[in-house]
Each structure stands twice: as C-alpha cells, then as structure tokens.
PDB file of C-alpha atoms in Angstrom:
ATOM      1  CA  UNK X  26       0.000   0.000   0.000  1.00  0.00           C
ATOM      2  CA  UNK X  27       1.406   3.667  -0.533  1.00  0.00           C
ATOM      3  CA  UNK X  28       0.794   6.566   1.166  1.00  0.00           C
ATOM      4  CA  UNK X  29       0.310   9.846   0.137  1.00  0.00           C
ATOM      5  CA  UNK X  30       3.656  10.870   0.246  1.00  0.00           C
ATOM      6  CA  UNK X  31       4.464   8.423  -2.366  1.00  0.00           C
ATOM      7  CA  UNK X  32       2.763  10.270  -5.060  1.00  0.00           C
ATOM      8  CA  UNK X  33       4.838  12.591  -6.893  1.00  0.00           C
ATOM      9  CA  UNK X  34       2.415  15.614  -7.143  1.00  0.00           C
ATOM     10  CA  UNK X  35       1.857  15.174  -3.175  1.00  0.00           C
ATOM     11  CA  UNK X  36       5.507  15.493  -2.850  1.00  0.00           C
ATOM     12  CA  UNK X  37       6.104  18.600  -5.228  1.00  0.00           C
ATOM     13  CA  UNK X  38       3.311  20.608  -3.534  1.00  0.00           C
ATOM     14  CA  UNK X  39       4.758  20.220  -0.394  1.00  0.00           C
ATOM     15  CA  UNK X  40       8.238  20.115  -0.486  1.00  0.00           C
ATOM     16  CA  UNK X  41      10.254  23.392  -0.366  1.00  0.00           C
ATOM     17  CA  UNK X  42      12.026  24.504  -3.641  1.00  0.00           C
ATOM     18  CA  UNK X  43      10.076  21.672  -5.112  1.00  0.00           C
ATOM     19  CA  UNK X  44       7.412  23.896  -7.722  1.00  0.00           C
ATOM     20  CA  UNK X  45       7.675  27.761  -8.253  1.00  0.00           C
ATOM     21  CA  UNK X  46       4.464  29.353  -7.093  1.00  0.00           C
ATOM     22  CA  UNK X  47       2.702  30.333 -10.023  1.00  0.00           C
ATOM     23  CA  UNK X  48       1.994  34.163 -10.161  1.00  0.00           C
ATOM     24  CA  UNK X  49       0.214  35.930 -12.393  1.00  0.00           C
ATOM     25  CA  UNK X  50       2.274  37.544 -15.483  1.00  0.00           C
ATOM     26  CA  UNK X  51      -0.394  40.741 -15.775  1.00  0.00           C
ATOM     27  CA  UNK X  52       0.142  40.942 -11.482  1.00  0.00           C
ATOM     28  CA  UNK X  53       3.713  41.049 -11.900  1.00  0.00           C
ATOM     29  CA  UNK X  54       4.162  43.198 -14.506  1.00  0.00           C
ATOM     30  CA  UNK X  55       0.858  46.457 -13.235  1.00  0.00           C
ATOM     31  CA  UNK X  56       1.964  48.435 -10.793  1.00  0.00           C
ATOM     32  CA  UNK X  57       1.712  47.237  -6.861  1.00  0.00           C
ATOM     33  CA  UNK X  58      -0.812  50.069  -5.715  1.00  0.00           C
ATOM     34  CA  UNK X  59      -3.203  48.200  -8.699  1.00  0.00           C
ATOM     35  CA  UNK X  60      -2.878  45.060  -7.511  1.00  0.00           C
ATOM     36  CA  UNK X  61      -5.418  43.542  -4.898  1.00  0.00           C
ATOM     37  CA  UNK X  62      -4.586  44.785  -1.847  1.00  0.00           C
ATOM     38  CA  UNK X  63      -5.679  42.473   0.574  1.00  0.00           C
ATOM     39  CA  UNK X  64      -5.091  37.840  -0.005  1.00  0.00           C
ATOM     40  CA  UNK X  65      -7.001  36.363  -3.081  1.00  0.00           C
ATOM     41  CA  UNK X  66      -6.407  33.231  -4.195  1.00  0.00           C
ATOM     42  CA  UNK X  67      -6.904  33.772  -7.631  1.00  0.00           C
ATOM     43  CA  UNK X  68      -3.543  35.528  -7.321  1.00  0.00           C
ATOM     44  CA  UNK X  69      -1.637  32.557  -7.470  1.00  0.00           C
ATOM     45  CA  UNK X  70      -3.761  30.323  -9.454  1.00  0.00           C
ATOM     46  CA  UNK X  71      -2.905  28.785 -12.718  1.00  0.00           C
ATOM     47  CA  UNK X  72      -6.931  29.091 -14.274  1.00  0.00           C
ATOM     48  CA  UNK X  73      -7.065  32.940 -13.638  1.00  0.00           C
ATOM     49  CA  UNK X  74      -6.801  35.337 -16.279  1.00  0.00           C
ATOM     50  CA  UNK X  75      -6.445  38.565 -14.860  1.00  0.00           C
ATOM     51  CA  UNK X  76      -7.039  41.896 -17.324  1.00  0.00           C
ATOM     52  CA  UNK X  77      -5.674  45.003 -16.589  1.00  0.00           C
ATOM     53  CA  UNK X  78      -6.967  49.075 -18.077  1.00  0.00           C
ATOM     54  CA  UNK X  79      -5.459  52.146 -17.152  1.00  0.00           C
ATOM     55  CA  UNK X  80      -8.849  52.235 -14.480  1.00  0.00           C
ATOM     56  CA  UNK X  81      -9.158  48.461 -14.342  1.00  0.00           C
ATOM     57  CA  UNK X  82      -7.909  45.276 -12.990  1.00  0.00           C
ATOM     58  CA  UNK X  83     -10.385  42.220 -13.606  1.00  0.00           C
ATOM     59  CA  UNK X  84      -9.845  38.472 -12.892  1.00  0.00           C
ATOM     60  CA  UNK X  85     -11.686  36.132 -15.053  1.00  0.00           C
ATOM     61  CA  UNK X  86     -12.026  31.955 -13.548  1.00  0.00           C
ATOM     62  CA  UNK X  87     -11.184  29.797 -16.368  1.00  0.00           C
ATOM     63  CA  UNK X  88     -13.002  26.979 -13.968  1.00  0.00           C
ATOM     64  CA  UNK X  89     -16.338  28.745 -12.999  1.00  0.00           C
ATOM     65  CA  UNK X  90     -16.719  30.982 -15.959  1.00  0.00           C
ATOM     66  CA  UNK X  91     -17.478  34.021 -14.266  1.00  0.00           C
ATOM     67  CA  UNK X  92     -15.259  37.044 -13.343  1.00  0.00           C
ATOM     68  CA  UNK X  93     -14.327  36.593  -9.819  1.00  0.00           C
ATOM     69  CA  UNK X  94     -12.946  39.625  -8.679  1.00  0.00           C
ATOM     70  CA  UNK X  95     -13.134  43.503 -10.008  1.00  0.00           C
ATOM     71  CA  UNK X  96     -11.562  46.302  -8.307  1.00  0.00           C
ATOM     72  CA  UNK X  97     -14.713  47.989  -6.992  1.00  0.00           C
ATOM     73  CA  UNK X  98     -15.730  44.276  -5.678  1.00  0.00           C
ATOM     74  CA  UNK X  99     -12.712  42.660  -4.250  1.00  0.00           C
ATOM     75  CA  UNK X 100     -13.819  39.171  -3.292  1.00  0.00           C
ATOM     76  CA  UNK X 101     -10.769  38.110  -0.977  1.00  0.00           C
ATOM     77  CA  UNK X 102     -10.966  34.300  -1.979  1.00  0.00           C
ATOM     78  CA  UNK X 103      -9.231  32.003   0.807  1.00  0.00           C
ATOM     79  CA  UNK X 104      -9.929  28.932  -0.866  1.00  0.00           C
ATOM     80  CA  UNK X 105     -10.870  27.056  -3.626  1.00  0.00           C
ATOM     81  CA  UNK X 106     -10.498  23.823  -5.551  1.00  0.00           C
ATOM     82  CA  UNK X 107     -10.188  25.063  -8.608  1.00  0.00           C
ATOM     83  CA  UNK X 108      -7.016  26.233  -7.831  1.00  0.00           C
ATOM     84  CA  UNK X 109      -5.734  22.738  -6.362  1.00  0.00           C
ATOM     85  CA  UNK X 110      -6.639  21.540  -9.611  1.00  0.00           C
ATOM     86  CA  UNK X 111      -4.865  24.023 -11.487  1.00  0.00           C
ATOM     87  CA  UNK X 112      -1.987  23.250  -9.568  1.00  0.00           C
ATOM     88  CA  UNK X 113      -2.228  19.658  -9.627  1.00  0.00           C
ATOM     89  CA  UNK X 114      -2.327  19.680 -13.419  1.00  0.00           C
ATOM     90  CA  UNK X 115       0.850  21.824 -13.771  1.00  0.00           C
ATOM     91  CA  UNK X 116       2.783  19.849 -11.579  1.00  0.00           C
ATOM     92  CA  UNK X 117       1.582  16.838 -13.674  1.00  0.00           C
ATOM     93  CA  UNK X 118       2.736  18.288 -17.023  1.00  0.00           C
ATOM     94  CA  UNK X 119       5.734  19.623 -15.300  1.00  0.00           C
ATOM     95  CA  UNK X 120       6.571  15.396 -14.586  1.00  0.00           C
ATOM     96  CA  UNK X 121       5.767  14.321 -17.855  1.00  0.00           C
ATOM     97  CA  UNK X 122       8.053  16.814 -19.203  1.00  0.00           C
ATOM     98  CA  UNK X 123       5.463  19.164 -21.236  1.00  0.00           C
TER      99      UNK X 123
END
C-alpha cells in the first residue's frame, strides 16, 4: 500500500524549492498600488486570467466561468479547488516533461 507521500504531485506541492508558485504575469508586470490589496487566491492560481486598463484590474475563472474579482468588488478568496486543480495539473505536465 502507498501513502500519500508516495505520489509525486503530493511530494512537489509540499516540499520546499520543489514547484515555483505560479503568479500571475499581468500581477507582476501592473503596478503594486493596482494590484489587490488584501489575499485572493486567484492571485496565485494557474486558471485565472487577470485583465488590466489604465482604471481596471479584472480576474476572469477559467473553472467557474465568471469574473471573480473587479476592483470595486474585491472578493478576498481564501480557498478554492479550482485552484488545487490548477496546480495539480501543472505539476503533472511539469513530470511528464510538457
């Protein structure tokens, strides 16, 4: 029987140095007093695609098909499975060399 440390995307979620945290291109590259201020989720998660206007910053969910956060309605997202999918998916193409 194995446990769950036996499986390879276990281990490269939890081990440090093991996968880069993904982080948004369009959050890296706006200016910091644009980005969300206060802990989303979507920040760090693979299936967001986050827009950005002079005036705007938007974050659409590739999983539930819906924009999730605006900046006059900053949902502050703590959790969600969509992006442990997300996650688990990259680290599986990241194994199989893709």
């Amino acid at each position: 029987m194995t446990s769950p440390n036996d499986n390879p995307v276990t281990h490269l979620l939890h081990e440090p140095g093991g996968l880069p945290p993904y982080v948004s291109p369009t959050l890296k590259q706006i200016p910091a007093g644009k980005r969300p201020k206060n802990f989303t989720v979507c920040a760090g998660c693979p299936m967001s695609l986050w827009f950005a206007s002079p005036e705007d910053l938007k974050c659409y969910c590739r999983v539930m098909h819906l924009v999730i956060w605006e900046k006059d309605t900053q949902n502050e997202m703590t959790h969600c499975d969509g992006e442990a999918l997300a996650q688990s998916e990259r680290i599986q193409r990241m194994l199989n060399n893709e």
